[in-house]
Amino acid sequence: MIALRTLLVALTLCAAVACGPPRPPENAARIGIALEPPNLDPTAGAAAAIDEVVYANVFEGLTRVGERGEVLPALASRWDVSEDRLVYTFHLRTSVRYHDGTAFDAADVKFSLDRARAPDSTNAQKGLFEPIASVEVVDPTTVKITLSRPVSDFLFNMGLGDAVIVAPESAATNASKPIGTGPFAFKRWMKGTRIELVRNDAYWGTPAKLDKLAFLVIPDPSAAYAALLAGDVDSFPNFPAPELLPQIKGDPRFEIAIGTTEGETILAINNTKPPFDDVRVRRAIAHAINRKALIDGVGEGYGTPIGSHFAPHNKAYVDLTGRYPYNPTKARSLLAEAGHASGITVSLKLPPVVYARRGGEIIAAQLKAVGIATKIENIEWAQWLDQVFGRGDFDLTIVSHTEPNDIGIYARDDYYFHYAKPEFKALMSALDRATTEDERTKLLQDAQRMLADDAVNAFLYQLPKIGVWNADLRGQWRNSPVQANDMTAAYWAREKPK
Amino acid sequence: MIGHLLQRLTSLALTLLVATVVVFAMLNIVPGDPASYMMGLNADPETLAQLRKELGLHLPAWQRYFAWLGDLVTGNLGVSYTYRVPVTELIGERMGVSLPLTLIATALSLAIAIPLGVFAAARRGKVSDAAIVGATQLGIAIPNFWFALLLVFVFATSLRWFSAGGFPGWDQGLAPALQALVLPAIALALPQAAILTRITRSSLLETLGEDFIRTARAKGLSESQTLRRHALRNALIPVLTILGLQFTFLLAGGIIVENVFYLPGLGRLVLQAITQRDLIVVQGVVIVLVAAAIAVTLLVEVAYMLADPRVRALSR
């Protein structure tokens, strides 16, 4: 396969030098995505692929998340927060219309949030809305949201795809015909191949610069590479074949944009299952892993090592990567101390993503070197969700937790790695009550340290965002604070060659 | 002949019924829950239960089977769990790509295989025969995806005669849609043509050894007349059998080629539905394919009768 790729690369390079990739005939951009969204309603499904198409482009929330993870105004132009951080008053924009012409007002906000937190809601992030005690329409442009307890990330949460504002008239059909307030309107969806959006000329804010957007579904990495070279696709915000980057690198026609994501990639450990209930065994695993070799092997060297479950670009980050340096001798002696001098045999379940499958092989080799033999089991996502995530039936697994600010999962009682230490839960509830930024930072740093001390999981690296696109296509997100392809500011840099 | 056909139809209908049981049972044994796939890592159990209820997954398996079978009789394949649209609509859309693709690939492989096979048989043992046999060996040995990738890199990324993949849809006009199917059809047709060429050649050689051929020659027919009028027609029966098998295989089995050209075909629909545990879609597609296989079998049988007077007489 490698030899084949090299041959094909060589074949194309000779032709590629001659002419640039053709641009679409109109002021449009074609975006390649690896997974097709199952539906287009971000309030009724967890698939990242939904947000990758509709977030910010088609649907908007009260707030929105910016490229660096900052909270920006969206349908709410400003907001007031009460002293006790329980009451949020949102002041809405006027003259906003949905793509079908329906007017937007405070009643839609109440409808959307009440729908998301209703008992029969199928919102994948229903937990985000649980702290909401009431949503009140003060007047058509003012909404008052009262919380039952302070939530530190409430404004950020309201900017997620799961919290977008929908109209009662179209909420039921958004899955196949999404109608939002965004700068692009849905045009058509040819299932299995492409989703088309067109500019919304009646947009309330800065209009989109592109006339049209098409999202093309290309699951195969080789096909993705070919489509890029053939000029069939203008941009892969998440390029699926990092091993081909060296071939694209020196090519002036393309830009490679390496950015950050919220994906903490971890070797998750079943904390209640012997021998992993012994912190020495977990620490031995942490010492056994050579993150540098792993990152080089999996992502061509792209990816930032982490020492706890926290994103390095976050303000409250503490670098704990030195807590368990790569040290096979130390790992062996810790194992021996725990009574496993002759080594242990464990299973390693791997979901079908490159970082897990390729990373799994590397980690298995590194663990073997210290006396931990692994049986690798390659499983599908559905099986992973059922066995590992649903029933906690696993020893070790590799997965990337891509939700932003998700350190709170360690406080959940029945979460699959079974940590939920009372002291950690106390930290998390203190965090929700914290009022000042300094207080929050300190609590978050304590939480990171506690996870590292307990070696809950082996923390590997922050998943990079590897974008590859036509060098003339500007204004795309380099980072992925939420899994989205915000194309609202994208434009073609030069006039099209005639 | 009508009686024979009726008999065949009854047994084929029974096959279909058995297939529904097997397909349903198999898919319900497979671990994995469509609802948890859809809701992801942060879903709470309450939301999952609600979604399962919405999808009808809370009912016992036998109830779901009979509900599905009942709908099936009326031509309703249910509603996809993930896409939330009728399964018939999904299959219809994908058939719009897979069926033309399969037809073109089959026609192409026939157009290559029959002349080549006949030519090779007629020139048995000569250099050209050996060359053709060697080429078919190569055609069978070359992996499908590799050949498809090669086509993409030569004709799409280098020469830019075709796009590297995708499908514009029939509503964008006949020419762009057909153009999108050219490379995939070639990639699919090549190995099939290689197999068919070999079958045509060997079957023709076998027929040429039969008594009636000697009779035909004795009547004073020339070698080419014997070949065309008597031998070829009889030699076509095994070719038709293989062709029937290939057709149903290509309908959903073109998945590798569909992936390389990112075509929205039936194969990719099944793969995606299996991944997402959208079992109702998998069931629907499999049943449609079983039905297609049965229909093709029937067609091939009818074709036998037309091709071979002995079968026609036998079934009378």
mmCIF file of C-alpha atoms in Angstrom, chain A residues 106-366:
data_model
loop_
_atom_site.group_PDB
_atom_site.id
_atom_site.type_symbol
_atom_site.label_atom_id
_atom_site.label_comp_id
_atom_site.label_asym_id
_atom_site.label_seq_id
_atom_site.Cartn_x
_atom_site.Cartn_y
_atom_site.Cartn_z
ATOM 1 C CA ALA A 106 -37.769 35.784 22.225
ATOM 2 C CA ALA A 107 -40.516 33.153 21.936
ATOM 3 C CA ASP A 108 -38.249 31.100 19.656
ATOM 4 C CA VAL A 109 -35.522 31.147 22.291
ATOM 5 C CA LYS A 110 -37.946 29.924 24.929
ATOM 6 C CA PHE A 111 -39.254 27.278 22.533
ATOM 7 C CA SER A 112 -35.774 25.999 21.628
ATOM 8 C CA LEU A 113 -34.433 25.808 25.172
ATOM 9 C CA ASP A 114 -37.638 24.311 26.599
ATOM 10 C CA ARG A 115 -37.616 21.744 23.802
ATOM 11 C CA ALA A 116 -34.013 20.794 24.534
ATOM 12 C CA ARG A 117 -34.639 20.259 28.239
ATOM 13 C CA ALA A 118 -38.094 18.648 27.978
ATOM 14 C CA PRO A 119 -38.512 15.104 29.362
ATOM 15 C CA ASP A 120 -39.017 13.716 25.843
ATOM 16 C CA SER A 121 -36.067 15.626 24.381
ATOM 17 C CA THR A 122 -33.556 13.705 22.316
ATOM 18 C CA ASN A 123 -30.877 16.365 22.529
ATOM 19 C CA ALA A 124 -27.543 14.567 22.753
ATOM 20 C CA GLN A 125 -26.223 17.116 25.264
ATOM 21 C CA LYS A 126 -29.335 17.337 27.377
ATOM 22 C CA GLY A 127 -27.080 17.705 30.425
ATOM 23 C CA LEU A 128 -26.151 21.215 29.273
ATOM 24 C CA PHE A 129 -29.738 22.352 29.772
ATOM 25 C CA GLU A 130 -30.376 20.538 33.035
ATOM 26 C CA PRO A 131 -29.288 23.507 35.227
ATOM 27 C CA ILE A 132 -31.875 25.768 33.542
ATOM 28 C CA ALA A 133 -34.762 26.348 35.966
ATOM 29 C CA SER A 134 -36.847 28.605 33.744
ATOM 30 C CA VAL A 135 -36.842 30.528 30.490
ATOM 31 C CA GLU A 136 -38.945 33.657 30.520
ATOM 32 C CA VAL A 137 -39.935 35.927 27.644
ATOM 33 C CA VAL A 138 -39.683 39.475 29.038
ATOM 34 C CA ASP A 139 -40.513 41.157 25.735
ATOM 35 C CA PRO A 140 -39.953 40.136 22.103
ATOM 36 C CA THR A 141 -36.285 41.082 22.286
ATOM 37 C CA THR A 142 -35.441 40.084 25.868
ATOM 38 C CA VAL A 143 -35.159 36.632 27.417
ATOM 39 C CA LYS A 144 -34.452 35.885 31.060
ATOM 40 C CA ILE A 145 -32.907 32.525 31.873
ATOM 41 C CA THR A 146 -32.786 31.448 35.503
ATOM 42 C CA LEU A 147 -30.450 28.658 36.582
ATOM 43 C CA SER A 148 -30.919 26.358 39.537
ATOM 44 C CA ARG A 149 -27.180 26.540 40.279
ATOM 45 C CA PRO A 150 -24.323 28.560 38.847
ATOM 46 C CA VAL A 151 -22.684 26.999 35.789
ATOM 47 C CA SER A 152 -19.248 28.267 34.952
ATOM 48 C CA ASP A 153 -19.423 27.606 31.213
ATOM 49 C CA PHE A 154 -23.031 28.604 30.673
ATOM 50 C CA LEU A 155 -22.375 31.275 28.022
ATOM 51 C CA PHE A 156 -20.005 28.930 26.172
ATOM 52 C CA ASN A 157 -22.535 26.119 26.370
ATOM 53 C CA MET A 158 -25.206 28.351 24.848
ATOM 54 C CA GLY A 159 -22.862 28.797 21.884
ATOM 55 C CA LEU A 160 -22.658 25.077 21.110
ATOM 56 C CA GLY A 161 -24.434 23.455 18.214
ATOM 57 C CA ASP A 162 -26.752 21.622 20.564
ATOM 58 C CA ALA A 163 -28.102 24.953 21.817
ATOM 59 C CA VAL A 164 -28.915 26.656 18.501
ATOM 60 C CA ILE A 165 -32.190 28.480 18.208
ATOM 61 C CA VAL A 166 -34.784 26.888 15.945
ATOM 62 C CA ALA A 167 -38.272 27.962 14.919
ATOM 63 C CA PRO A 168 -41.335 26.031 16.115
ATOM 64 C CA GLU A 169 -42.552 25.948 12.504
ATOM 65 C CA SER A 170 -39.506 24.059 11.218
ATOM 66 C CA ALA A 171 -38.081 22.282 14.267
ATOM 67 C CA ALA A 172 -39.597 18.927 13.326
ATOM 68 C CA THR A 173 -38.162 18.904 9.805
ATOM 69 C CA ASN A 174 -34.695 20.332 10.494
ATOM 70 C CA ALA A 175 -33.199 16.851 10.280
ATOM 71 C CA SER A 176 -33.660 16.726 6.519
ATOM 72 C CA LYS A 177 -34.381 20.371 5.669
ATOM 73 C CA PRO A 178 -32.602 22.601 8.169
ATOM 74 C CA ILE A 179 -33.970 26.128 8.540
ATOM 75 C CA GLY A 180 -31.922 28.481 10.679
ATOM 76 C CA THR A 181 -30.959 32.141 10.835
ATOM 77 C CA GLY A 182 -27.360 31.843 9.599
ATOM 78 C CA PRO A 183 -25.562 33.486 6.660
ATOM 79 C CA PHE A 184 -26.012 30.342 4.549
ATOM 80 C CA ALA A 185 -29.289 28.624 3.763
ATOM 81 C CA PHE A 186 -29.724 24.953 3.049
ATOM 82 C CA LYS A 187 -30.268 24.157 -0.624
ATOM 83 C CA ARG A 188 -30.150 20.412 -1.096
ATOM 84 C CA TRP A 189 -28.719 17.183 0.204
ATOM 85 C CA MET A 190 -27.804 14.376 -2.147
ATOM 86 C CA LYS A 191 -27.426 11.621 0.400
ATOM 87 C CA GLY A 192 -24.111 9.847 0.343
ATOM 88 C CA THR A 193 -22.366 12.466 -1.723
ATOM 89 C CA ARG A 194 -22.984 16.171 -1.096
ATOM 90 C CA ILE A 195 -24.778 18.874 0.852
ATOM 91 C CA GLU A 196 -25.235 22.289 -0.760
ATOM 92 C CA LEU A 197 -25.752 25.650 0.911
ATOM 93 C CA VAL A 198 -26.353 29.060 -0.686
ATOM 94 C CA ARG A 199 -25.781 32.539 0.679
ATOM 95 C CA ASN A 200 -28.658 33.977 2.687
ATOM 96 C CA ASP A 201 -29.047 37.464 1.203
ATOM 97 C CA ALA A 202 -31.442 38.480 3.968
ATOM 98 C CA TYR A 203 -28.862 37.801 6.704
ATOM 99 C CA TRP A 204 -29.013 40.172 9.685
ATOM 100 C CA GLY A 205 -25.238 40.548 10.095
ATOM 101 C CA THR A 206 -22.135 40.632 7.923
ATOM 102 C CA PRO A 207 -23.111 38.643 4.840
ATOM 103 C CA ALA A 208 -21.093 35.639 3.732
ATOM 104 C CA LYS A 209 -18.547 36.349 1.000
ATOM 105 C CA LEU A 210 -19.072 33.120 -0.879
ATOM 106 C CA ASP A 211 -22.207 32.543 -2.940
ATOM 107 C CA LYS A 212 -22.299 28.816 -2.472
ATOM 108 C CA LEU A 213 -20.884 26.090 -0.284
ATOM 109 C CA ALA A 214 -20.832 22.401 -1.050
ATOM 110 C CA PHE A 215 -19.787 19.756 1.456
ATOM 111 C CA LEU A 216 -18.549 16.634 -0.317
ATOM 112 C CA VAL A 217 -18.484 13.334 1.539
ATOM 113 C CA ILE A 218 -15.175 11.561 0.874
ATOM 114 C CA PRO A 219 -14.449 8.821 3.411
ATOM 115 C CA ASP A 220 -11.407 7.258 1.736
ATOM 116 C CA PRO A 221 -8.077 9.017 2.488
ATOM 117 C CA SER A 222 -6.566 8.176 -0.919
ATOM 118 C CA ALA A 223 -9.681 9.451 -2.644
ATOM 119 C CA ALA A 224 -9.454 12.627 -0.556
ATOM 120 C CA TYR A 225 -5.899 13.214 -1.695
ATOM 121 C CA ALA A 226 -6.815 12.579 -5.325
ATOM 122 C CA ALA A 227 -9.805 14.920 -5.092
ATOM 123 C CA LEU A 228 -7.589 17.673 -3.703
ATOM 124 C CA LEU A 229 -5.009 17.287 -6.483
ATOM 125 C CA ALA A 230 -7.656 17.030 -9.180
ATOM 126 C CA GLY A 231 -9.215 20.265 -7.922
ATOM 127 C CA ASP A 232 -12.538 18.591 -7.173
ATOM 128 C CA VAL A 233 -12.344 19.818 -3.595
ATOM 129 C CA ASP A 234 -11.041 23.209 -2.423
ATOM 130 C CA SER A 235 -10.530 22.427 1.211
ATOM 131 C CA PHE A 236 -10.233 19.596 3.699
ATOM 132 C CA PRO A 237 -10.602 21.300 7.088
ATOM 133 C CA ASN A 238 -9.657 17.919 8.593
ATOM 134 C CA PHE A 239 -7.354 16.219 6.148
ATOM 135 C CA PRO A 240 -7.758 12.463 6.602
ATOM 136 C CA ALA A 241 -4.317 11.358 5.357
ATOM 137 C CA PRO A 242 -1.588 13.002 7.483
ATOM 138 C CA GLU A 243 0.947 10.529 6.055
ATOM 139 C CA LEU A 244 0.615 12.306 2.699
ATOM 140 C CA LEU A 245 1.399 15.749 4.124
ATOM 141 C CA PRO A 246 5.105 15.571 3.197
ATOM 142 C CA GLN A 247 4.012 15.320 -0.443
ATOM 143 C CA ILE A 248 1.770 18.368 -0.178
ATOM 144 C CA LYS A 249 4.179 20.459 1.875
ATOM 145 C CA GLY A 250 6.367 22.178 -0.680
ATOM 146 C CA ASP A 251 3.437 22.686 -3.066
ATOM 147 C CA PRO A 252 2.572 26.404 -3.291
ATOM 148 C CA ARG A 253 -0.941 25.653 -4.513
ATOM 149 C CA PHE A 254 -1.984 24.341 -1.121
ATOM 150 C CA GLU A 255 -1.877 25.648 2.391
ATOM 151 C CA ILE A 256 -1.404 23.305 5.310
ATOM 152 C CA ALA A 257 -2.887 24.741 8.482
ATOM 153 C CA ILE A 258 -2.036 23.011 11.735
ATOM 154 C CA GLY A 259 -4.248 24.124 14.589
ATOM 155 C CA THR A 260 -5.633 22.994 17.899
ATOM 156 C CA THR A 261 -8.692 20.964 18.793
ATOM 157 C CA GLU A 262 -10.448 20.146 22.029
ATOM 158 C CA GLY A 263 -9.586 16.482 21.573
ATOM 159 C CA GLU A 264 -7.663 15.031 24.509
ATOM 160 C CA THR A 265 -6.421 11.676 23.249
ATOM 161 C CA ILE A 266 -6.083 9.244 26.114
ATOM 162 C CA LEU A 267 -5.253 5.640 26.815
ATOM 163 C CA ALA A 268 -8.292 5.103 29.009
ATOM 164 C CA ILE A 269 -7.933 2.697 31.918
ATOM 165 C CA ASN A 270 -10.675 0.792 33.717
ATOM 166 C CA ASN A 271 -9.908 2.168 37.197
ATOM 167 C CA THR A 272 -11.968 -0.319 39.189
ATOM 168 C CA LYS A 273 -10.781 -3.481 37.474
ATOM 169 C CA PRO A 274 -7.745 -5.280 38.975
ATOM 170 C CA PRO A 275 -4.863 -4.791 38.458
ATOM 171 C CA PHE A 276 -5.700 -1.212 37.415
ATOM 172 C CA ASP A 277 -7.299 -0.396 40.772
ATOM 173 C CA ASP A 278 -3.716 -0.121 42.010
ATOM 174 C CA VAL A 279 -2.386 3.363 41.278
ATOM 175 C CA ARG A 280 1.136 1.897 40.915
ATOM 176 C CA VAL A 281 0.033 -0.115 37.905
ATOM 177 C CA ARG A 282 -1.544 2.953 36.320
ATOM 178 C CA ARG A 283 1.601 4.966 37.000
ATOM 179 C CA ALA A 284 3.687 2.183 35.489
ATOM 180 C CA ILE A 285 1.621 2.491 32.309
ATOM 181 C CA ALA A 286 2.145 6.260 32.306
ATOM 182 C CA HIS A 287 5.902 5.829 32.646
ATOM 183 C CA ALA A 288 5.971 3.199 29.903
ATOM 184 C CA ILE A 289 4.611 5.486 27.209
ATOM 185 C CA ASN A 290 6.889 7.472 24.941
ATOM 186 C CA ARG A 291 4.594 10.240 23.726
ATOM 187 C CA LYS A 292 7.100 11.646 21.256
ATOM 188 C CA ALA A 293 7.419 8.327 19.437
ATOM 189 C CA LEU A 294 3.661 7.941 19.503
ATOM 190 C CA ILE A 295 2.973 11.377 18.023
ATOM 191 C CA ASP A 296 5.626 10.872 15.344
ATOM 192 C CA GLY A 297 4.194 7.502 14.446
ATOM 193 C CA VAL A 298 0.545 8.458 14.378
ATOM 194 C CA GLY A 299 0.368 12.043 13.204
ATOM 195 C CA GLU A 300 3.642 12.784 11.437
ATOM 196 C CA GLY A 301 4.807 14.638 14.529
ATOM 197 C CA TYR A 302 1.733 16.866 14.813
ATOM 198 C CA GLY A 303 0.084 16.893 18.230
ATOM 199 C CA THR A 304 0.966 18.400 21.608
ATOM 200 C CA PRO A 305 1.743 16.025 24.492
ATOM 201 C CA ILE A 306 -0.552 16.392 27.509
ATOM 202 C CA GLY A 307 -0.114 15.337 31.109
ATOM 203 C CA SER A 308 -3.707 15.594 32.239
ATOM 204 C CA HIS A 309 -7.188 15.892 30.724
ATOM 205 C CA PHE A 310 -6.885 19.512 29.658
ATOM 206 C CA ALA A 311 -6.231 21.417 26.434
ATOM 207 C CA PRO A 312 -2.801 23.134 26.286
ATOM 208 C CA HIS A 313 -4.227 26.275 24.644
ATOM 209 C CA ASN A 314 -6.609 26.847 27.547
ATOM 210 C CA LYS A 315 -5.684 29.712 29.905
ATOM 211 C CA ALA A 316 -5.941 27.482 32.977
ATOM 212 C CA TYR A 317 -3.628 24.782 31.577
ATOM 213 C CA VAL A 318 -0.753 23.466 33.697
ATOM 214 C CA ASP A 319 1.945 21.482 31.978
ATOM 215 C CA LEU A 320 2.035 18.122 33.735
ATOM 216 C CA THR A 321 3.775 16.203 30.962
ATOM 217 C CA GLY A 322 6.839 15.952 33.239
ATOM 218 C CA ARG A 323 4.844 14.163 35.940
ATOM 219 C CA TYR A 324 5.517 10.718 34.455
ATOM 220 C CA PRO A 325 8.506 10.980 32.107
ATOM 221 C CA TYR A 326 9.137 8.110 29.729
ATOM 222 C CA ASN A 327 11.063 5.682 31.891
ATOM 223 C CA PRO A 328 10.709 1.934 31.220
ATOM 224 C CA THR A 329 12.900 0.988 34.201
ATOM 225 C CA LYS A 330 10.712 2.956 36.568
ATOM 226 C CA ALA A 331 7.643 1.383 34.985
ATOM 227 C CA ARG A 332 9.030 -2.098 35.565
ATOM 228 C CA SER A 333 9.890 -1.425 39.181
ATOM 229 C CA LEU A 334 6.446 0.066 39.858
ATOM 230 C CA LEU A 335 4.877 -3.052 38.386
ATOM 231 C CA ALA A 336 7.111 -5.250 40.537
ATOM 232 C CA GLU A 337 6.199 -3.180 43.590
ATOM 233 C CA ALA A 338 2.545 -3.802 42.826
ATOM 234 C CA GLY A 339 3.254 -7.531 42.774
ATOM 235 C CA HIS A 340 3.411 -8.046 39.020
ATOM 236 C CA ALA A 341 7.112 -8.628 38.589
ATOM 237 C CA SER A 342 6.442 -11.333 36.042
ATOM 238 C CA GLY A 343 4.309 -8.981 33.978
ATOM 239 C CA ILE A 344 0.597 -8.789 33.206
ATOM 240 C CA THR A 345 -1.612 -9.498 30.206
ATOM 241 C CA VAL A 346 -4.395 -7.067 29.406
ATOM 242 C CA SER A 347 -6.745 -6.314 26.527
ATOM 243 C CA LEU A 348 -6.634 -3.150 24.430
ATOM 244 C CA LYS A 349 -9.833 -2.338 22.557
ATOM 245 C CA LEU A 350 -9.402 -0.031 19.589
ATOM 246 C CA PRO A 351 -12.169 1.900 17.795
ATOM 247 C CA PRO A 352 -11.800 2.346 14.009
ATOM 248 C CA VAL A 353 -10.016 5.695 13.917
ATOM 249 C CA VAL A 354 -6.463 6.123 12.713
ATOM 250 C CA TYR A 355 -5.134 7.581 15.962
ATOM 251 C CA ALA A 356 -6.482 4.572 17.874
ATOM 252 C CA ARG A 357 -5.583 1.811 15.454
ATOM 253 C CA ARG A 358 -2.124 3.080 14.567
ATOM 254 C CA GLY A 359 -1.483 4.468 18.059
ATOM 255 C CA GLY A 360 -2.641 1.177 19.564
ATOM 256 C CA GLU A 361 0.078 -0.766 17.802
ATOM 257 C CA ILE A 362 2.745 1.652 19.021
ATOM 258 C CA ILE A 363 1.462 1.695 22.593
ATOM 259 C CA ALA A 364 1.202 -2.094 22.652
ATOM 260 C CA ALA A 365 4.879 -2.285 21.710
ATOM 261 C CA GLN A 366 5.827 0.275 24.367
#
